Structures are given as C-alpha cells and as structure tokens.
MMTF fields as JSON, N, C-alpha, C and O atoms, coordinates in Angstrom:
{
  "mmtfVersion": "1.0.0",
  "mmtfProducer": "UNKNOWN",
  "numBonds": 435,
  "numAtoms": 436,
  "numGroups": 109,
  "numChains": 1,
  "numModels": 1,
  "chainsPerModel": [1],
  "groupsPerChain": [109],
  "chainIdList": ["A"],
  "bondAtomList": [4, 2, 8, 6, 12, 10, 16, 14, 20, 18, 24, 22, 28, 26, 32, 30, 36, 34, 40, 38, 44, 42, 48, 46, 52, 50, 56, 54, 60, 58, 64, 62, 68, 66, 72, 70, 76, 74, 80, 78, 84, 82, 88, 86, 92, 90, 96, 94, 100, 98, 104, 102, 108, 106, 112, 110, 116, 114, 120, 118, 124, 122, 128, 126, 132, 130, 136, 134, 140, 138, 144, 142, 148, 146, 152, 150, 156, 154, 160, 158, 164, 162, 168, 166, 172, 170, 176, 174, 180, 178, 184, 182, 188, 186, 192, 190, 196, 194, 200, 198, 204, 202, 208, 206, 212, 210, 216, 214, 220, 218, 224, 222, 228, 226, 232, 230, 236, 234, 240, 238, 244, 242, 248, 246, 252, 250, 256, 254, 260, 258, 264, 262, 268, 266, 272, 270, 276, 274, 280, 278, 284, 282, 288, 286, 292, 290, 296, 294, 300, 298, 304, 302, 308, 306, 312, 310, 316, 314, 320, 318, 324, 322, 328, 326, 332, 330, 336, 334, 340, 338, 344, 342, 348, 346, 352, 350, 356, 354, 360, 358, 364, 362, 368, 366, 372, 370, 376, 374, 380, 378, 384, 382, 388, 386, 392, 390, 396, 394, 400, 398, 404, 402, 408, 406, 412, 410, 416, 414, 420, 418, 424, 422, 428, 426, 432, 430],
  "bondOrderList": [1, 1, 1, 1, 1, 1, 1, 1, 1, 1, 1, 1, 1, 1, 1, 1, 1, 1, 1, 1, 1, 1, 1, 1, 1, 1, 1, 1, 1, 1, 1, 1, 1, 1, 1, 1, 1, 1, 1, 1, 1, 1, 1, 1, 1, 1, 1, 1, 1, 1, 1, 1, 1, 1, 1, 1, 1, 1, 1, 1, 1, 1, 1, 1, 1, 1, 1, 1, 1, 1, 1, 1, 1, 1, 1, 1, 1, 1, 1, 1, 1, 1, 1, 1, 1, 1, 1, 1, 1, 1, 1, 1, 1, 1, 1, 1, 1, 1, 1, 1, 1, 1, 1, 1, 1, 1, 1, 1],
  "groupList": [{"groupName": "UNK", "atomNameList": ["N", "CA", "C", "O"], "elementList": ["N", "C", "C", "O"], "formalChargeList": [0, 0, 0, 0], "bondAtomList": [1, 0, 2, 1, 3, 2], "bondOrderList": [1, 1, 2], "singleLetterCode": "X", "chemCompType": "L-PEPTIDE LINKING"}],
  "groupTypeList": [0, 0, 0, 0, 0, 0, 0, 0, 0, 0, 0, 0, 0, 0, 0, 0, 0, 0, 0, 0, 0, 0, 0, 0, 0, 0, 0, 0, 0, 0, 0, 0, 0, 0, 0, 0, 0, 0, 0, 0, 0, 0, 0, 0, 0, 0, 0, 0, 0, 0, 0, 0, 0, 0, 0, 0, 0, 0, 0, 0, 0, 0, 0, 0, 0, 0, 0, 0, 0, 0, 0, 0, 0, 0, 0, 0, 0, 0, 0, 0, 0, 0, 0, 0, 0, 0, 0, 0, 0, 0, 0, 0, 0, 0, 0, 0, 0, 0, 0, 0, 0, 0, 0, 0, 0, 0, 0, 0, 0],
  "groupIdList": [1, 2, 3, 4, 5, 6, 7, 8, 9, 10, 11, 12, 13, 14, 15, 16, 17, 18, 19, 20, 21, 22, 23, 24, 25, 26, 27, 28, 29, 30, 31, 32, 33, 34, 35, 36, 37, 38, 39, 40, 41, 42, 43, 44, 45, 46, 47, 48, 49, 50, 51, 52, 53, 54, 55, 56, 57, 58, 59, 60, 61, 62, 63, 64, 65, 66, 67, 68, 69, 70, 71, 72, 73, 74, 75, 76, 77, 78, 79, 80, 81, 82, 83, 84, 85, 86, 87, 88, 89, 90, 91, 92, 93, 94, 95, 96, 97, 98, 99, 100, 101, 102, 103, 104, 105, 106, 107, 108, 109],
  "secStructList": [7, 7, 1, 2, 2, 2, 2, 2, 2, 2, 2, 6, 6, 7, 7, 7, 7, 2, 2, 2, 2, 2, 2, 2, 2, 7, 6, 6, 7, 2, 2, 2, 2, 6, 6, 7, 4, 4, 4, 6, 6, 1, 7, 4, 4, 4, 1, 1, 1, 4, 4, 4, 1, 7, 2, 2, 2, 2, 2, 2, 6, 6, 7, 7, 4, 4, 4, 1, 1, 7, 7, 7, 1, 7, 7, 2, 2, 2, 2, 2, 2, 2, 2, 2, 2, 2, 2, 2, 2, 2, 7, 7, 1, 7, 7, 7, 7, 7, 7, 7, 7, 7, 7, 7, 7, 6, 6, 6, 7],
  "xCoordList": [86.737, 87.723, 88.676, 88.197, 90.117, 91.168, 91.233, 90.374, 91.926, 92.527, 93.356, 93.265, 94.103, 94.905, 94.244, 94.683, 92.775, 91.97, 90.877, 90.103, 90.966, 89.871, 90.951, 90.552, 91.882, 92.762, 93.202, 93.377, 93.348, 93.12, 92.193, 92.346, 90.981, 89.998, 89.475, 88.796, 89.771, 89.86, 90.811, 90.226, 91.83, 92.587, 91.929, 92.178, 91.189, 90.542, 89.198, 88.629, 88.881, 87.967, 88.42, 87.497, 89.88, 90.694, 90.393, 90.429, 90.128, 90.001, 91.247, 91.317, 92.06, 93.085, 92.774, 91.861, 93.389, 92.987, 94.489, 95.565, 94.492, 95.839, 96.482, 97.702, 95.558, 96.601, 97.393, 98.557, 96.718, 97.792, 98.747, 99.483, 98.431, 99.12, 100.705, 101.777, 100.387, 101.117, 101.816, 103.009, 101.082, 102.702, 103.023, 103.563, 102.779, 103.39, 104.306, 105.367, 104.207, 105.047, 105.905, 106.744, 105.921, 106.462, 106.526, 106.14, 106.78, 106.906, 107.439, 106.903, 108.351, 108.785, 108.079, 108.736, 107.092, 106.659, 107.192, 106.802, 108.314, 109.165, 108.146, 108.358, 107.185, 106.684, 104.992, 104.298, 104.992, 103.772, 104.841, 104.699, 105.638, 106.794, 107.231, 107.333, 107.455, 107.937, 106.753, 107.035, 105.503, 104.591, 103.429, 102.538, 103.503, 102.726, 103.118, 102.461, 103.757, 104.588, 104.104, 104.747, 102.793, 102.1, 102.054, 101.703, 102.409, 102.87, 103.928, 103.898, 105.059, 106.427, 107.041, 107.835, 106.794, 107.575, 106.324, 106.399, 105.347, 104.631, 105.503, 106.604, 105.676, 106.135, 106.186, 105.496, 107.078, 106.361, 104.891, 104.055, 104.941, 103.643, 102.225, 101.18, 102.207, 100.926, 100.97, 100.156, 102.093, 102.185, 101.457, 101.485, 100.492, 99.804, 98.659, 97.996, 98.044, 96.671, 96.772, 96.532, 97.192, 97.513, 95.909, 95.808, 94.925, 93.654, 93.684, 92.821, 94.542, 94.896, 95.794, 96.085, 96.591, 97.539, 96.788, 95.763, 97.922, 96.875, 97.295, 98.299, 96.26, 96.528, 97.804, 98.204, 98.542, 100.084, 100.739, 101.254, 100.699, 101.676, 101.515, 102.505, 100.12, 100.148, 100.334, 100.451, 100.407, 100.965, 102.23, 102.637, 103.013, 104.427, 104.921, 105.76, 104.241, 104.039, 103.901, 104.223, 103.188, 102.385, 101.729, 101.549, 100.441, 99.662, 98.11, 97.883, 97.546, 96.152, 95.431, 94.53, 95.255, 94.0, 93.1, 93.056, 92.44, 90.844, 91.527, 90.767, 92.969, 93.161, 94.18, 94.025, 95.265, 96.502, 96.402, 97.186, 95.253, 95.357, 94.26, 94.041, 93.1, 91.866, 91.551, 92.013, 90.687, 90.086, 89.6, 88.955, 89.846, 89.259, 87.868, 87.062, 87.522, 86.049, 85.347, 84.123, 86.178, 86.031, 86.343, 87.525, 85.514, 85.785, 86.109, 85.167, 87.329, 87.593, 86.911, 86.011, 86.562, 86.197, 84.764, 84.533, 84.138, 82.541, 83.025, 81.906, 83.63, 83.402, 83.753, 83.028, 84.891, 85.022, 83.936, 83.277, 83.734, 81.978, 81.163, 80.405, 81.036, 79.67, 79.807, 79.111, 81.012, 81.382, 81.256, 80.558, 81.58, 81.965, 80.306, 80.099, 79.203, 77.944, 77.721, 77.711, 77.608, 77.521, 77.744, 76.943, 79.033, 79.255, 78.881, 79.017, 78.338, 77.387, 76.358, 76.296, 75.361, 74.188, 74.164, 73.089, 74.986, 75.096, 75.586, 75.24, 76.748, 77.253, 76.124, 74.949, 76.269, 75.699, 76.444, 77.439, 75.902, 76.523, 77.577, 77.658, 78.725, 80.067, 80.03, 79.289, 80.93, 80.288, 81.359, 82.49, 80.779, 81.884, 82.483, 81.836, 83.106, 83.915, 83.883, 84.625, 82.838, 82.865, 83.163, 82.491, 84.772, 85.088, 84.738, 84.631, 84.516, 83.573, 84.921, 85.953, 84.65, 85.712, 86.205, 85.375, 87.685, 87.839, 87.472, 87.498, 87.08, 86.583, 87.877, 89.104, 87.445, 88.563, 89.512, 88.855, 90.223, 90.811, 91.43, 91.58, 91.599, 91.384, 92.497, 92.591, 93.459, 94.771, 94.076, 94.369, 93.369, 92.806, 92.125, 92.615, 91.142, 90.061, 90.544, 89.834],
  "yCoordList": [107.773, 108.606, 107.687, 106.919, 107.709, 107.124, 107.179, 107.861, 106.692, 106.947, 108.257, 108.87, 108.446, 109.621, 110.784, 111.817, 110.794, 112.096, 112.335, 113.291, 111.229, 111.329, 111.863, 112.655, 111.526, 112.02, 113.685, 114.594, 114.016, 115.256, 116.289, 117.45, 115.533, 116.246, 116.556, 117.564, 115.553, 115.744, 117.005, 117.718, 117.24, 118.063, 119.335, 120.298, 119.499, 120.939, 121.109, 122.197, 120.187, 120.482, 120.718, 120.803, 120.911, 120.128, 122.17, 123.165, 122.199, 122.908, 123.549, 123.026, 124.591, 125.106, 125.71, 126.534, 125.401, 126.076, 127.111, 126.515, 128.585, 129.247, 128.87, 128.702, 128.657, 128.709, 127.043, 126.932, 126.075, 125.133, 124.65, 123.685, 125.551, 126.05, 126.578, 126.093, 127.781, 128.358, 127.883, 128.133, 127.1, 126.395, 125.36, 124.966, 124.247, 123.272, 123.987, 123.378, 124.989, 125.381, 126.205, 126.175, 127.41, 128.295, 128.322, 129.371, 127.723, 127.469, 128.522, 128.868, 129.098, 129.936, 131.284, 132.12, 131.839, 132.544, 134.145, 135.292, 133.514, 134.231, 135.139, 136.351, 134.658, 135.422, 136.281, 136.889, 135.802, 136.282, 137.869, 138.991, 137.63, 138.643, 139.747, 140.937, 139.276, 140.234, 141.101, 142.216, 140.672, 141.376, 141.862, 142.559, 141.358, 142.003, 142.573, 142.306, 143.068, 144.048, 143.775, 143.377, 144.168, 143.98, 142.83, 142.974, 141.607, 140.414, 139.609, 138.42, 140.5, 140.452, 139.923, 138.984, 140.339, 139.927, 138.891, 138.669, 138.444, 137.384, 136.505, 137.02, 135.054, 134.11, 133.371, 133.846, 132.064, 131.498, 130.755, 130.568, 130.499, 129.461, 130.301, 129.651, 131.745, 132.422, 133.15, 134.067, 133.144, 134.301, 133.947, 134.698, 132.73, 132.145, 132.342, 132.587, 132.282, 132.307, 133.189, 132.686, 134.728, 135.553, 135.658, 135.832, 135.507, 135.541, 134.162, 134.005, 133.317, 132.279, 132.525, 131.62, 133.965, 133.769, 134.642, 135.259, 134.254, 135.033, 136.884, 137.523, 137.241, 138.623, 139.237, 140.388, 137.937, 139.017, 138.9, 139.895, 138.153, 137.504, 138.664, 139.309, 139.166, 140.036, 141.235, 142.066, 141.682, 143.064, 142.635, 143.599, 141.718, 141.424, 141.936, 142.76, 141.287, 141.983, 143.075, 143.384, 143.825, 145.142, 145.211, 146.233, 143.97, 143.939, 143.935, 143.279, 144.91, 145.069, 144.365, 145.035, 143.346, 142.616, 143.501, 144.555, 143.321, 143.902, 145.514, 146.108, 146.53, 147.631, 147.15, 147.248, 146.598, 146.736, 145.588, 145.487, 144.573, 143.091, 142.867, 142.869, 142.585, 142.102, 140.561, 139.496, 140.789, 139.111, 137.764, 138.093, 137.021, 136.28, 136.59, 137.006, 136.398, 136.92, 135.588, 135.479, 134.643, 133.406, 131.827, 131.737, 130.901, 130.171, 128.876, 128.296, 128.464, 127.339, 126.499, 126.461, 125.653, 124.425, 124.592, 124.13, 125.113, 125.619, 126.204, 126.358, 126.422, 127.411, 125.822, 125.555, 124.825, 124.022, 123.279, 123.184, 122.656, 122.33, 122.288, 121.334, 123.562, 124.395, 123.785, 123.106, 124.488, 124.296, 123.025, 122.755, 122.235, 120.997, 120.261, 119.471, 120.646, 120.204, 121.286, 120.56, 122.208, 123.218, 122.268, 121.849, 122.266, 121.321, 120.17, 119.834, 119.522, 117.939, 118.219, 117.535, 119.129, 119.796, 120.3, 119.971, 121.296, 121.387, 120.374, 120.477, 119.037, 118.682, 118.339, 118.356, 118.094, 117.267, 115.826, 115.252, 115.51, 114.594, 114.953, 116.16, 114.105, 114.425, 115.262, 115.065, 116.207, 116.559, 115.689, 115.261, 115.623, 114.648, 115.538, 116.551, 115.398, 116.374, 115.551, 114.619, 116.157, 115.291, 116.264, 117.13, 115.541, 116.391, 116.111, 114.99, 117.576, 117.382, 117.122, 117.793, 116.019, 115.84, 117.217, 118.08, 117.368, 118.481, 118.476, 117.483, 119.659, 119.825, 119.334, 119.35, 119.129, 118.478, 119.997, 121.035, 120.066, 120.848, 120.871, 119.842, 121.73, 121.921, 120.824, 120.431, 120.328, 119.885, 118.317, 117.377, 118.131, 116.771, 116.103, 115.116, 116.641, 116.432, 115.844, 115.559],
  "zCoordList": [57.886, 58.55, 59.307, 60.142, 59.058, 59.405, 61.08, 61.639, 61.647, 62.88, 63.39, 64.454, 62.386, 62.262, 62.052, 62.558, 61.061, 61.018, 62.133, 62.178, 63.071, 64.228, 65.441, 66.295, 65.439, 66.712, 65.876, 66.688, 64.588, 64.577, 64.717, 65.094, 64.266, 65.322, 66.169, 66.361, 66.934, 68.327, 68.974, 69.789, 68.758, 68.928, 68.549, 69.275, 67.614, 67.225, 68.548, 68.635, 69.307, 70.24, 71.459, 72.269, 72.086, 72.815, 73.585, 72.86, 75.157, 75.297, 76.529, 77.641, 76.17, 76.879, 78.294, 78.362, 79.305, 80.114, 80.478, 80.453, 80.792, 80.613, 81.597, 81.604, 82.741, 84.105, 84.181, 84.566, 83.837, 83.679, 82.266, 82.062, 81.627, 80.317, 80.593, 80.231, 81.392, 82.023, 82.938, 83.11, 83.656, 84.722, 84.768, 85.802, 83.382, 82.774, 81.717, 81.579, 81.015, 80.048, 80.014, 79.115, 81.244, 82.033, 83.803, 84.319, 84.301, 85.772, 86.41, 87.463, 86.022, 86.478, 86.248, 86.869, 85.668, 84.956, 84.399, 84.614, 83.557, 82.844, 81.85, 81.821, 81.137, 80.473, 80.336, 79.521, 81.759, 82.322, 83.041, 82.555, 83.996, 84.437, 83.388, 83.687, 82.241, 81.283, 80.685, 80.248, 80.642, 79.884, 80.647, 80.163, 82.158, 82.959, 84.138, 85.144, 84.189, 85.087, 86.841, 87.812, 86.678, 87.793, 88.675, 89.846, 88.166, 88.525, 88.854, 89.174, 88.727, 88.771, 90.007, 89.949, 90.834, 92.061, 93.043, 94.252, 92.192, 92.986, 93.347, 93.149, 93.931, 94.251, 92.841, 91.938, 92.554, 91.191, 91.195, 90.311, 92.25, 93.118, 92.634, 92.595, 92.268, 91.885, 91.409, 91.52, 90.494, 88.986, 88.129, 87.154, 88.011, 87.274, 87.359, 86.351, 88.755, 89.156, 90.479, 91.576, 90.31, 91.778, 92.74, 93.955, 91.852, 93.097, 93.991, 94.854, 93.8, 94.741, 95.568, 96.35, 95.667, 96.696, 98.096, 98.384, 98.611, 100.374, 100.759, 100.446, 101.411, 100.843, 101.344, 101.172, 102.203, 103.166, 101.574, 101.065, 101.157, 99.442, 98.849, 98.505, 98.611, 97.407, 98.193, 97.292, 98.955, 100.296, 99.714, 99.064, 99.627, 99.379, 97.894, 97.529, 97.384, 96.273, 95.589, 94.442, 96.752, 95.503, 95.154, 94.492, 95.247, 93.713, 95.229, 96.245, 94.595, 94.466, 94.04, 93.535, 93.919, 93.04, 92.708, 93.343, 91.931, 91.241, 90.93, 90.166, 91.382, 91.435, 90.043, 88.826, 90.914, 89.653, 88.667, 87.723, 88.941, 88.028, 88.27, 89.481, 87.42, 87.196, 87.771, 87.362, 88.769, 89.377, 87.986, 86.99, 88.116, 87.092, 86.676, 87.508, 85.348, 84.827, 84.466, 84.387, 84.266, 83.684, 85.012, 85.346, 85.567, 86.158, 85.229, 84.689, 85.061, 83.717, 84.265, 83.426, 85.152, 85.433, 84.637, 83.52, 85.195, 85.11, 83.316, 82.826, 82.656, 81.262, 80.384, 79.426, 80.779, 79.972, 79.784, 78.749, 80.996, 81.027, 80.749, 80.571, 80.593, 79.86, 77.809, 77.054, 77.716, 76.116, 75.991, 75.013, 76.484, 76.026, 75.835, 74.914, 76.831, 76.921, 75.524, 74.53, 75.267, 74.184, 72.447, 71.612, 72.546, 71.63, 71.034, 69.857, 72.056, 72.582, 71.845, 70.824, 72.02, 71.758, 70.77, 70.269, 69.728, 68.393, 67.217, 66.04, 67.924, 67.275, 65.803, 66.168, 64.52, 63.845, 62.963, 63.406, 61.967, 61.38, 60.862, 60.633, 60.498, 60.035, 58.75, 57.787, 58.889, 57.293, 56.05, 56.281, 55.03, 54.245, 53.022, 52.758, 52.607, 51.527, 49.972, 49.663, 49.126, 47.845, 46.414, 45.854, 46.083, 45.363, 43.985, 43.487, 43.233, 41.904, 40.797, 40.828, 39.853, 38.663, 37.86, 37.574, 37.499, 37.068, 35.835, 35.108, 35.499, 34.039, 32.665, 32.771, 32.048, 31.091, 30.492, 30.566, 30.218, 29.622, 27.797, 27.138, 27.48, 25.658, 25.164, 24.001, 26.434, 25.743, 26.143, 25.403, 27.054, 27.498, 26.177, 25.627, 25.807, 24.807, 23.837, 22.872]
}
C-alpha cells in the first residue's frame, strides 16, 4: 500500500466533530439560522453549541433549551474516544484485493 492509499484511509477513519465543523466552516452560522429557526437570534459565539451559552443569552434569545432545542445527547470528546478505542479493538489485518484473471473470451481463443 502506497503512501497515497494510506493517507486515504486514514481519512475514511477521520472522525467529525459538528460543532467545530460548524464554526470553522460557517462562523457566522448562516446555515444552522436558516434551518433551525429556534437558533436564530443566538449570538454567533453559540449558534453552534447554544447549551454553552449563559442563561441571560438564551432569555435573549428565546430559546428554551431542552423546550425549543434539544440539550446535547452526545458528549464528542468522550464519543470520539470511545470509537476510536472501538476501532483499535476490532481493527484486523489489512484486507488485500486479489483479482481473478478474466476468463478468455470466444474472439481471444
């Protein structure tokens, strides 16, 4: 396996986390705003991760936590963690790809 097919696999294990997904790729959170209504007039500072803002913010807001927008269900630090030891523990040997000769054909022969 090349250099080039090990840094692509790597990438297939590569684990996302949304909230810094989200405010490296949207800072402003233009499209968290457009599709979740409920989040709209947060600050940009916690349109990303609103159970981090303080509760005068979300009074400012509007937003109810746990009423109008669901608390996190998932702690990333602790979930990447987990997977990544997960993965460790199933990994096995590489699998290798061995391709069978094509059968000859009537015009080959």
């Amino acid at each position: 396996m090349g250099r080039r097919d090990r840094r692509r696999c790597r990438a297939l294990f590569r684990i996302f986390n949304p909230v810094l997904q989200g405010e490296k790729f949207d800072p402003q959170g233009v499209y968290v705003r457009r599709w979740i209504p409920a989040l709209a007039q947060l600050p940009d500072r916690y349109v990303h991760s609103p159970w981090k803002a303080p509760a005068e913010v979300l009074a400012a807001a509007g937003l109810n936590l746990g009423a109008d927008y669901p608390r996190p269900i998932v702690e990333h630090v602790a979930a990447r963690r987990d997977a990544l030891a997960t993965f460790a523990r199933i990994k096995g040997p590489p699998i290798q790809i061995v391709s069978k000769p094509k059968p000859a054909t009537p015009c080959e022969s």
